[in-house]
Amino acid sequence: MGKQKADEAKFKEKVFEAVRSIPRGKVATYSDIAKKAGSPAAARAVGNILHTNCDKLGTPCYRVVNSMGKLSQNYAFGGVEEQAWLLECDGIEISDFKVDLTKYRI
DNA sequence: TAGATGACTCACA
DNA sequence: ATGTGAGCCATCT
């Protein structure tokens, strides 16, 4: 029967799945991921989950940016420089550590 | 167990 | 247009 813990774990899994589902050359916002995970208001939780896991090998968390298209301000992966580099590798143009959501947002 | 934290977002002044 | 405040959800201590 539905345990609360299982539900939370599922949310986390969904978040990762959503992040992994971001096509190459595109980016998504925390709100978008949260929406896909089933909780449109869990943008904050999404960031925490990615931070706790930071599974950059299986989950391209570098394709996740905030609503302003700006990269993580806090310590992530190894610095926004790393994230910007990875995004550029995907063909996304970065300007002042920001991406054009009108162009690259899913 | 409850309280505080944070890779966010929106609304208002 | 810029700055501040409150809301929301999962994780950590």
PDB file of C-alpha atoms (C1' of nucleotides) in Angstrom:
ATOM      1  CA  MET A   1       0.000   0.000   0.000  1.00  0.00           C
ATOM      2  CA  GLY A   2       1.231   3.380  -0.807  1.00  0.00           C
ATOM      3  CA  LYS A   3       3.878   4.401   1.605  1.00  0.00           C
ATOM      4  CA  GLN A   4       4.849   8.019   1.808  1.00  0.00           C
ATOM      5  CA  LYS A   5       8.515   7.222   1.543  1.00  0.00           C
ATOM      6  CA  ALA A   6       8.000   5.311  -1.666  1.00  0.00           C
ATOM      7  CA  ASP A   7       6.174   8.290  -3.109  1.00  0.00           C
ATOM      8  CA  GLU A   8       9.030  10.633  -2.354  1.00  0.00           C
ATOM      9  CA  ALA A   9      11.494   8.207  -3.852  1.00  0.00           C
ATOM     10  CA  LYS A  10       9.344   8.073  -6.928  1.00  0.00           C
ATOM     11  CA  PHE A  11       9.345  11.830  -7.159  1.00  0.00           C
ATOM     12  CA  LYS A  12      13.112  11.828  -7.072  1.00  0.00           C
ATOM     13  CA  GLU A  13      13.215   9.169  -9.729  1.00  0.00           C
ATOM     14  CA  LYS A  14      10.830  11.153 -11.870  1.00  0.00           C
ATOM     15  CA  VAL A  15      12.973  14.223 -11.487  1.00  0.00           C
ATOM     16  CA  PHE A  16      16.008  12.336 -12.683  1.00  0.00           C
ATOM     17  CA  GLU A  17      14.051  10.858 -15.518  1.00  0.00           C
ATOM     18  CA  ALA A  18      12.867  14.283 -16.575  1.00  0.00           C
ATOM     19  CA  VAL A  19      16.400  15.658 -16.479  1.00  0.00           C
ATOM     20  CA  ARG A  20      17.641  12.713 -18.446  1.00  0.00           C
ATOM     21  CA  SER A  21      14.846  13.304 -20.911  1.00  0.00           C
ATOM     22  CA  ILE A  22      16.191  16.721 -21.854  1.00  0.00           C
ATOM     23  CA  PRO A  23      17.256  16.473 -25.489  1.00  0.00           C
ATOM     24  CA  ARG A  24      20.755  17.434 -26.409  1.00  0.00           C
ATOM     25  CA  GLY A  25      21.032  21.089 -27.288  1.00  0.00           C
ATOM     26  CA  LYS A  26      18.104  22.044 -25.077  1.00  0.00           C
ATOM     27  CA  VAL A  27      17.720  23.126 -21.488  1.00  0.00           C
ATOM     28  CA  ALA A  28      14.969  22.961 -18.900  1.00  0.00           C
ATOM     29  CA  THR A  29      14.119  25.003 -15.846  1.00  0.00           C
ATOM     30  CA  TYR A  30      13.679  23.655 -12.348  1.00  0.00           C
ATOM     31  CA  SER A  31      10.001  24.473 -12.619  1.00  0.00           C
ATOM     32  CA  ASP A  32       9.709  22.411 -15.778  1.00  0.00           C
ATOM     33  CA  ILE A  33      11.349  19.440 -14.144  1.00  0.00           C
ATOM     34  CA  ALA A  34       9.145  19.791 -11.104  1.00  0.00           C
ATOM     35  CA  LYS A  35       6.099  19.927 -13.319  1.00  0.00           C
ATOM     36  CA  LYS A  36       7.149  16.782 -15.121  1.00  0.00           C
ATOM     37  CA  ALA A  37       7.803  15.102 -11.811  1.00  0.00           C
ATOM     38  CA  GLY A  38       4.243  15.777 -10.755  1.00  0.00           C
ATOM     39  CA  SER A  39       4.805  18.730  -8.421  1.00  0.00           C
ATOM     40  CA  PRO A  40       4.844  22.043 -10.294  1.00  0.00           C
ATOM     41  CA  ALA A  41       5.727  23.898  -7.117  1.00  0.00           C
ATOM     42  CA  ALA A  42       8.658  21.698  -6.205  1.00  0.00           C
ATOM     43  CA  ALA A  43      11.257  23.643  -8.122  1.00  0.00           C
ATOM     44  CA  ARG A  44      13.199  24.098  -4.924  1.00  0.00           C
ATOM     45  CA  ALA A  45      13.042  20.420  -4.111  1.00  0.00           C
ATOM     46  CA  VAL A  46      14.316  19.623  -7.582  1.00  0.00           C
ATOM     47  CA  GLY A  47      17.409  21.679  -6.969  1.00  0.00           C
ATOM     48  CA  ASN A  48      17.967  19.978  -3.646  1.00  0.00           C
ATOM     49  CA  ILE A  49      17.560  16.542  -5.148  1.00  0.00           C
ATOM     50  CA  LEU A  50      20.019  17.263  -7.937  1.00  0.00           C
ATOM     51  CA  HIS A  51      22.430  18.700  -5.415  1.00  0.00           C
ATOM     52  CA  THR A  52      22.188  15.684  -3.150  1.00  0.00           C
ATOM     53  CA  ASN A  53      22.756  13.309  -5.988  1.00  0.00           C
ATOM     54  CA  CYS A  54      24.817  15.302  -8.442  1.00  0.00           C
ATOM     55  CA  ASP A  55      24.826  12.228 -10.659  1.00  0.00           C
ATOM     56  CA  LYS A  56      26.324  14.020 -13.579  1.00  0.00           C
ATOM     57  CA  LEU A  57      27.290  10.713 -15.116  1.00  0.00           C
ATOM     58  CA  GLY A  58      23.746   9.472 -15.542  1.00  0.00           C
ATOM     59  CA  THR A  59      21.881  12.746 -15.237  1.00  0.00           C
ATOM     60  CA  PRO A  60      22.871  15.854 -17.183  1.00  0.00           C
ATOM     61  CA  CYS A  61      21.933  18.227 -14.388  1.00  0.00           C
ATOM     62  CA  TYR A  62      23.944  20.871 -16.216  1.00  0.00           C
ATOM     63  CA  ARG A  63      21.025  21.175 -18.628  1.00  0.00           C
ATOM     64  CA  VAL A  64      18.877  22.466 -15.803  1.00  0.00           C
ATOM     65  CA  VAL A  65      18.804  26.214 -15.262  1.00  0.00           C
ATOM     66  CA  ASN A  66      16.656  28.594 -13.287  1.00  0.00           C
ATOM     67  CA  SER A  67      13.674  30.516 -14.624  1.00  0.00           C
ATOM     68  CA  MET A  68      15.936  33.318 -15.814  1.00  0.00           C
ATOM     69  CA  GLY A  69      18.039  30.925 -17.835  1.00  0.00           C
ATOM     70  CA  LYS A  70      20.926  31.544 -15.501  1.00  0.00           C
ATOM     71  CA  LEU A  71      23.234  28.815 -14.375  1.00  0.00           C
ATOM     72  CA  SER A  72      23.591  27.622 -10.857  1.00  0.00           C
ATOM     73  CA  GLN A  73      24.887  30.417  -8.685  1.00  0.00           C
ATOM     74  CA  ASN A  74      26.001  28.106  -5.955  1.00  0.00           C
ATOM     75  CA  TYR A  75      28.734  25.517  -6.032  1.00  0.00           C
ATOM     76  CA  ALA A  76      27.688  22.933  -8.588  1.00  0.00           C
ATOM     77  CA  PHE A  77      29.495  20.290 -10.650  1.00  0.00           C
ATOM     78  CA  GLY A  78      32.646  22.330 -10.129  1.00  0.00           C
ATOM     79  CA  GLY A  79      31.603  25.835 -10.973  1.00  0.00           C
ATOM     80  CA  VAL A  80      29.368  27.575 -13.475  1.00  0.00           C
ATOM     81  CA  GLU A  81      32.312  27.575 -15.856  1.00  0.00           C
ATOM     82  CA  GLU A  82      32.129  23.825 -16.065  1.00  0.00           C
ATOM     83  CA  GLN A  83      28.387  23.955 -16.644  1.00  0.00           C
ATOM     84  CA  ALA A  84      28.761  26.607 -19.314  1.00  0.00           C
ATOM     85  CA  TRP A  85      31.394  24.539 -21.041  1.00  0.00           C
ATOM     86  CA  LEU A  86      29.191  21.453 -21.006  1.00  0.00           C
ATOM     87  CA  LEU A  87      26.266  23.434 -22.372  1.00  0.00           C
ATOM     88  CA  GLU A  88      28.416  24.843 -25.140  1.00  0.00           C
ATOM     89  CA  CYS A  89      29.461  21.296 -25.894  1.00  0.00           C
ATOM     90  CA  ASP A  90      25.777  20.578 -26.467  1.00  0.00           C
ATOM     91  CA  GLY A  91      25.597  23.394 -28.953  1.00  0.00           C
ATOM     92  CA  ILE A  92      24.009  25.869 -26.588  1.00  0.00           C
ATOM     93  CA  GLU A  93      25.327  29.388 -26.665  1.00  0.00           C
ATOM     94  CA  ILE A  94      26.056  30.983 -23.309  1.00  0.00           C
ATOM     95  CA  SER A  95      26.063  34.703 -22.780  1.00  0.00           C
ATOM     96  CA  ASP A  96      27.137  35.960 -19.408  1.00  0.00           C
ATOM     97  CA  PHE A  97      26.431  32.547 -17.907  1.00  0.00           C
ATOM     98  CA  LYS A  98      22.903  32.751 -19.251  1.00  0.00           C
ATOM     99  CA  VAL A  99      21.072  30.792 -21.921  1.00  0.00           C
ATOM    100  CA  ASP A 100      18.343  32.023 -24.221  1.00  0.00           C
ATOM    101  CA  LEU A 101      15.319  30.198 -22.885  1.00  0.00           C
ATOM    102  CA  THR A 102      13.241  31.409 -25.821  1.00  0.00           C
ATOM    103  CA  LYS A 103      15.523  29.385 -28.041  1.00  0.00           C
ATOM    104  CA  TYR A 104      16.810  26.514 -25.961  1.00  0.00           C
ATOM    105  CA  ARG A 105      13.985  25.864 -23.527  1.00  0.00           C
ATOM    106  CA  ILE A 106      12.115  22.676 -24.268  1.00  0.00           C
TER     107      ILE A 106
ATOM    108  C1'  DT B   1      10.310  14.245  15.761  1.00  0.00           C
ATOM    109  C1'  DA B   2      10.663  18.824  14.679  1.00  0.00           C
ATOM    110  C1'  DG B   3      13.298  22.678  12.859  1.00  0.00           C
ATOM    111  C1'  DA B   4      16.320  24.717   9.613  1.00  0.00           C
ATOM    112  C1'  DT B   5      18.361  24.745   4.867  1.00  0.00           C
ATOM    113  C1'  DG B   6      18.490  25.368  -0.087  1.00  0.00           C
ATOM    114  C1'  DA B   7      21.188  24.298  -7.288  1.00  0.00           C
ATOM    115  C1'  DC B   8      13.685  28.100  -6.996  1.00  0.00           C
ATOM    116  C1'  DT B   9       9.725  31.150  -8.334  1.00  0.00           C
ATOM    117  C1'  DC B  10       6.310  34.725  -8.117  1.00  0.00           C
ATOM    118  C1'  DA B  11       4.272  38.999  -6.455  1.00  0.00           C
ATOM    119  C1'  DC B  12       4.597  43.525  -4.680  1.00  0.00           C
ATOM    120  C1'  DA B  13       6.891  48.199  -3.513  1.00  0.00           C
TER     121       DA B  13
ATOM    122  C1'  DA C   1      13.530  48.671 -13.782  1.00  0.00           C
ATOM    123  C1'  DT C   2      15.555  46.905  -9.452  1.00  0.00           C
ATOM    124  C1'  DG C   3      15.062  45.121  -4.719  1.00  0.00           C
ATOM    125  C1'  DT C   4      12.710  42.720  -0.947  1.00  0.00           C
ATOM    126  C1'  DG C   5       9.407  39.282   1.026  1.00  0.00           C
ATOM    127  C1'  DA C   6       6.778  35.240   1.324  1.00  0.00           C
ATOM    128  C1'  DG C   7       5.494  30.478  -0.486  1.00  0.00           C
ATOM    129  C1'  DC C   8       6.593  25.642  -1.641  1.00  0.00           C
ATOM    130  C1'  DC C   9       8.694  20.915  -1.394  1.00  0.00           C
ATOM    131  C1'  DA C  10      12.199  17.389  -0.277  1.00  0.00           C
ATOM    132  C1'  DT C  11      16.513  16.606   2.299  1.00  0.00           C
ATOM    133  C1'  DC C  12      19.649  17.281   6.212  1.00  0.00           C
ATOM    134  C1'  DT C  13      20.899  17.933  11.179  1.00  0.00           C
TER     135       DT C  13
END
